[in-house]
Amino acid sequence: MEKSRTMKFVRSVCALFLLVAAGTTHGGVKLLDSFPKSGAELGETVTDVRLWFDEEADPAHSTIELMNSDARIPVVAIHTMGENDLMGMVRGSTPPGSYRLLWRATALNSDKISSGEIYFTIVESESESESESESESESESESERRP
């Protein structure tokens, strides 16, 4: 009789554990799209970032971070445009290089949390290369003109 109660108790605890584990692994908002997109190669600096989800995210309980060579570039004023999205303004320069966007989103009116990473690259645009070459040639021309 004592063994039977113990077995029932162990089974109940195991069932409860499995239910809790199933609930925490299958919840949270799902990322549907982003700007910048994962794997993107951009030819211009990034001034804002935007993430779209399958349900409404809570900006007050969500975070977005932008990293370049392990330096953090602040993303501020995280808000929504009413399209199951989060948007933030990048407060810092984003020169050519590799970037990692880290996000953590909480569903509105819920404790469901999801997170992820997006990797993208900013490449030097041809117009930047041309303007640098032009300014270098102008500098060389000026130095040649000087007596």
PDB file of C-alpha atoms in Angstrom:
ATOM      1  CA  MET A   1       0.000   0.000   0.000  1.00  0.00           C
ATOM      2  CA  GLU A   2       2.824   2.395   0.942  1.00  0.00           C
ATOM      3  CA  LYS A   3       4.617   1.537  -2.312  1.00  0.00           C
ATOM      4  CA  SER A   4       1.499   2.272  -4.322  1.00  0.00           C
ATOM      5  CA  ARG A   5       1.184   5.810  -2.847  1.00  0.00           C
ATOM      6  CA  THR A   6       4.849   6.496  -3.459  1.00  0.00           C
ATOM      7  CA  MET A   7       4.572   5.353  -7.071  1.00  0.00           C
ATOM      8  CA  LYS A   8       1.478   7.533  -7.622  1.00  0.00           C
ATOM      9  CA  PHE A   9       3.291  10.496  -6.116  1.00  0.00           C
ATOM     10  CA  VAL A  10       6.391   9.923  -8.296  1.00  0.00           C
ATOM     11  CA  ARG A  11       4.238   9.560 -11.413  1.00  0.00           C
ATOM     12  CA  SER A  12       2.326  12.747 -10.584  1.00  0.00           C
ATOM     13  CA  VAL A  13       5.522  14.707 -10.048  1.00  0.00           C
ATOM     14  CA  CYS A  14       6.983  13.384 -13.319  1.00  0.00           C
ATOM     15  CA  ALA A  15       3.796  14.228 -15.230  1.00  0.00           C
ATOM     16  CA  LEU A  16       3.775  17.740 -13.754  1.00  0.00           C
ATOM     17  CA  PHE A  17       7.445  18.197 -14.649  1.00  0.00           C
ATOM     18  CA  LEU A  18       6.807  17.098 -18.249  1.00  0.00           C
ATOM     19  CA  LEU A  19       3.850  19.470 -18.581  1.00  0.00           C
ATOM     20  CA  VAL A  20       5.873  22.416 -17.280  1.00  0.00           C
ATOM     21  CA  ALA A  21       8.824  21.568 -19.516  1.00  0.00           C
ATOM     22  CA  ALA A  22       6.567  21.245 -22.570  1.00  0.00           C
ATOM     23  CA  GLY A  23       4.972  24.606 -21.830  1.00  0.00           C
ATOM     24  CA  THR A  24       8.273  26.449 -21.554  1.00  0.00           C
ATOM     25  CA  THR A  25       9.925  24.967 -24.629  1.00  0.00           C
ATOM     26  CA  HIS A  26       7.075  25.587 -27.077  1.00  0.00           C
ATOM     27  CA  GLY A  27       6.092  29.123 -26.107  1.00  0.00           C
ATOM     28  CA  GLY A  28       7.152  32.594 -27.054  1.00  0.00           C
ATOM     29  CA  VAL A  29       6.979  34.843 -30.031  1.00  0.00           C
ATOM     30  CA  LYS A  30       8.396  33.586 -33.322  1.00  0.00           C
ATOM     31  CA  LEU A  31      10.574  35.863 -35.470  1.00  0.00           C
ATOM     32  CA  LEU A  32       9.106  36.106 -38.989  1.00  0.00           C
ATOM     33  CA  ASP A  33      11.268  38.800 -40.618  1.00  0.00           C
ATOM     34  CA  SER A  34      13.838  41.458 -39.808  1.00  0.00           C
ATOM     35  CA  PHE A  35      15.717  44.479 -41.033  1.00  0.00           C
ATOM     36  CA  PRO A  36      18.532  43.899 -41.513  1.00  0.00           C
ATOM     37  CA  LYS A  37      17.885  40.351 -42.648  1.00  0.00           C
ATOM     38  CA  SER A  38      20.083  37.545 -41.409  1.00  0.00           C
ATOM     39  CA  GLY A  39      23.076  37.122 -43.738  1.00  0.00           C
ATOM     40  CA  ALA A  40      22.475  40.475 -45.452  1.00  0.00           C
ATOM     41  CA  GLU A  41      25.295  42.528 -46.967  1.00  0.00           C
ATOM     42  CA  LEU A  42      24.345  46.189 -46.753  1.00  0.00           C
ATOM     43  CA  GLY A  43      26.048  49.013 -48.622  1.00  0.00           C
ATOM     44  CA  GLU A  44      25.017  51.699 -46.140  1.00  0.00           C
ATOM     45  CA  THR A  45      25.022  52.377 -42.417  1.00  0.00           C
ATOM     46  CA  VAL A  46      22.189  51.147 -40.221  1.00  0.00           C
ATOM     47  CA  THR A  47      20.198  53.811 -38.374  1.00  0.00           C
ATOM     48  CA  ASP A  48      17.329  51.619 -37.173  1.00  0.00           C
ATOM     49  CA  VAL A  49      16.489  47.946 -36.753  1.00  0.00           C
ATOM     50  CA  ARG A  50      13.104  46.248 -36.984  1.00  0.00           C
ATOM     51  CA  LEU A  51      11.859  42.769 -36.107  1.00  0.00           C
ATOM     52  CA  TRP A  52       8.498  41.234 -37.085  1.00  0.00           C
ATOM     53  CA  PHE A  53       6.884  38.447 -35.034  1.00  0.00           C
ATOM     54  CA  ASP A  54       3.925  36.073 -35.267  1.00  0.00           C
ATOM     55  CA  GLU A  55       2.257  37.869 -32.348  1.00  0.00           C
ATOM     56  CA  GLU A  56       2.452  41.237 -30.622  1.00  0.00           C
ATOM     57  CA  ALA A  57       5.628  41.793 -28.606  1.00  0.00           C
ATOM     58  CA  ASP A  58       5.842  43.977 -25.494  1.00  0.00           C
ATOM     59  CA  PRO A  59       8.440  46.742 -26.075  1.00  0.00           C
ATOM     60  CA  ALA A  60       8.688  47.460 -22.335  1.00  0.00           C
ATOM     61  CA  HIS A  61       9.889  43.914 -21.642  1.00  0.00           C
ATOM     62  CA  SER A  62      11.952  43.305 -24.787  1.00  0.00           C
ATOM     63  CA  THR A  63      15.552  44.177 -25.675  1.00  0.00           C
ATOM     64  CA  ILE A  64      17.577  44.686 -28.847  1.00  0.00           C
ATOM     65  CA  GLU A  65      21.369  44.953 -28.843  1.00  0.00           C
ATOM     66  CA  LEU A  66      23.757  45.569 -31.719  1.00  0.00           C
ATOM     67  CA  MET A  67      27.342  44.322 -31.506  1.00  0.00           C
ATOM     68  CA  ASN A  68      30.353  45.025 -33.736  1.00  0.00           C
ATOM     69  CA  SER A  69      33.704  43.415 -32.854  1.00  0.00           C
ATOM     70  CA  ASP A  70      32.372  42.836 -29.330  1.00  0.00           C
ATOM     71  CA  ALA A  71      31.621  46.560 -28.912  1.00  0.00           C
ATOM     72  CA  ARG A  72      28.024  47.369 -28.047  1.00  0.00           C
ATOM     73  CA  ILE A  73      26.241  49.978 -30.172  1.00  0.00           C
ATOM     74  CA  PRO A  74      23.185  51.299 -28.297  1.00  0.00           C
ATOM     75  CA  VAL A  75      19.728  50.591 -29.709  1.00  0.00           C
ATOM     76  CA  VAL A  76      17.270  52.948 -28.012  1.00  0.00           C
ATOM     77  CA  ALA A  77      13.595  53.933 -28.066  1.00  0.00           C
ATOM     78  CA  ILE A  78      12.362  50.383 -28.630  1.00  0.00           C
ATOM     79  CA  HIS A  79       8.745  50.651 -29.748  1.00  0.00           C
ATOM     80  CA  THR A  80       6.169  49.038 -32.004  1.00  0.00           C
ATOM     81  CA  MET A  81       4.600  50.331 -35.207  1.00  0.00           C
ATOM     82  CA  GLY A  82       1.496  48.222 -34.521  1.00  0.00           C
ATOM     83  CA  GLU A  83       2.445  45.427 -36.927  1.00  0.00           C
ATOM     84  CA  ASN A  84       3.527  42.697 -34.472  1.00  0.00           C
ATOM     85  CA  ASP A  85       6.957  44.283 -34.571  1.00  0.00           C
ATOM     86  CA  LEU A  86       9.697  45.867 -32.499  1.00  0.00           C
ATOM     87  CA  MET A  87      11.721  48.783 -33.806  1.00  0.00           C
ATOM     88  CA  GLY A  88      14.693  50.594 -32.308  1.00  0.00           C
ATOM     89  CA  MET A  89      16.939  53.485 -33.253  1.00  0.00           C
ATOM     90  CA  VAL A  90      20.689  52.818 -33.526  1.00  0.00           C
ATOM     91  CA  ARG A  91      22.629  55.441 -31.539  1.00  0.00           C
ATOM     92  CA  GLY A  92      26.146  55.112 -32.826  1.00  0.00           C
ATOM     93  CA  SER A  93      28.082  54.808 -36.023  1.00  0.00           C
ATOM     94  CA  THR A  94      27.907  51.581 -37.993  1.00  0.00           C
ATOM     95  CA  PRO A  95      31.002  51.536 -40.203  1.00  0.00           C
ATOM     96  CA  PRO A  96      31.713  48.670 -42.598  1.00  0.00           C
ATOM     97  CA  GLY A  97      32.178  45.383 -40.750  1.00  0.00           C
ATOM     98  CA  SER A  98      30.403  42.342 -39.328  1.00  0.00           C
ATOM     99  CA  TYR A  99      27.491  42.820 -36.951  1.00  0.00           C
ATOM    100  CA  ARG A 100      25.436  40.713 -34.584  1.00  0.00           C
ATOM    101  CA  LEU A 101      21.925  41.764 -33.556  1.00  0.00           C
ATOM    102  CA  LEU A 102      20.769  40.148 -30.312  1.00  0.00           C
ATOM    103  CA  TRP A 103      17.066  40.256 -29.488  1.00  0.00           C
ATOM    104  CA  ARG A 104      14.911  39.124 -26.619  1.00  0.00           C
ATOM    105  CA  ALA A 105      11.149  39.563 -26.981  1.00  0.00           C
ATOM    106  CA  THR A 106       8.296  39.014 -24.578  1.00  0.00           C
ATOM    107  CA  ALA A 107       4.781  38.475 -25.905  1.00  0.00           C
ATOM    108  CA  LEU A 108       2.312  41.175 -24.869  1.00  0.00           C
ATOM    109  CA  ASN A 109       0.300  40.226 -21.744  1.00  0.00           C
ATOM    110  CA  SER A 110       2.328  37.045 -21.351  1.00  0.00           C
ATOM    111  CA  ASP A 111       5.487  35.701 -19.766  1.00  0.00           C
ATOM    112  CA  LYS A 112       6.488  33.904 -22.972  1.00  0.00           C
ATOM    113  CA  ILE A 113      10.037  34.950 -23.890  1.00  0.00           C
ATOM    114  CA  SER A 114      11.954  34.224 -27.078  1.00  0.00           C
ATOM    115  CA  SER A 115      15.410  35.297 -28.154  1.00  0.00           C
ATOM    116  CA  GLY A 116      17.727  35.041 -31.098  1.00  0.00           C
ATOM    117  CA  GLU A 117      20.638  36.457 -33.057  1.00  0.00           C
ATOM    118  CA  ILE A 118      20.880  37.944 -36.531  1.00  0.00           C
ATOM    119  CA  TYR A 119      24.209  38.298 -38.319  1.00  0.00           C
ATOM    120  CA  PHE A 120      24.769  40.799 -41.124  1.00  0.00           C
ATOM    121  CA  THR A 121      27.598  42.737 -42.760  1.00  0.00           C
ATOM    122  CA  ILE A 122      27.968  46.345 -43.794  1.00  0.00           C
ATOM    123  CA  VAL A 123      30.262  46.589 -46.793  1.00  0.00           C
ATOM    124  CA  GLU A 124      31.969  49.709 -48.040  1.00  0.00           C
ATOM    125  CA  SER A 125      29.819  51.114 -50.811  1.00  0.00           C
ATOM    126  CA  GLU A 126      31.334  52.073 -54.158  1.00  0.00           C
ATOM    127  CA  SER A 127      30.337  55.720 -53.649  1.00  0.00           C
ATOM    128  CA  GLU A 128      32.277  55.778 -50.347  1.00  0.00           C
ATOM    129  CA  SER A 129      35.299  54.250 -52.078  1.00  0.00           C
ATOM    130  CA  GLU A 130      35.033  56.735 -54.949  1.00  0.00           C
ATOM    131  CA  SER A 131      34.681  59.735 -52.629  1.00  0.00           C
ATOM    132  CA  GLU A 132      37.703  58.589 -50.599  1.00  0.00           C
ATOM    133  CA  SER A 133      39.712  58.183 -53.828  1.00  0.00           C
ATOM    134  CA  GLU A 134      38.588  61.629 -55.037  1.00  0.00           C
ATOM    135  CA  SER A 135      39.549  63.287 -51.751  1.00  0.00           C
ATOM    136  CA  GLU A 136      42.930  61.521 -51.834  1.00  0.00           C
ATOM    137  CA  SER A 137      43.549  62.742 -55.414  1.00  0.00           C
ATOM    138  CA  GLU A 138      42.457  66.264 -54.460  1.00  0.00           C
ATOM    139  CA  SER A 139      44.911  66.211 -51.564  1.00  0.00           C
ATOM    140  CA  GLU A 140      47.676  65.010 -53.866  1.00  0.00           C
ATOM    141  CA  SER A 141      46.810  67.731 -56.443  1.00  0.00           C
ATOM    142  CA  GLU A 142      46.892  70.447 -53.777  1.00  0.00           C
ATOM    143  CA  SER A 143      50.249  69.272 -52.467  1.00  0.00           C
ATOM    144  CA  GLU A 144      51.635  69.275 -56.041  1.00  0.00           C
ATOM    145  CA  ARG A 145      50.457  72.875 -56.558  1.00  0.00           C
ATOM    146  CA  ARG A 146      52.145  74.175 -53.444  1.00  0.00           C
ATOM    147  CA  PRO A 147      55.640  75.569 -53.953  1.00  0.00           C
TER     148      PRO A 147
END
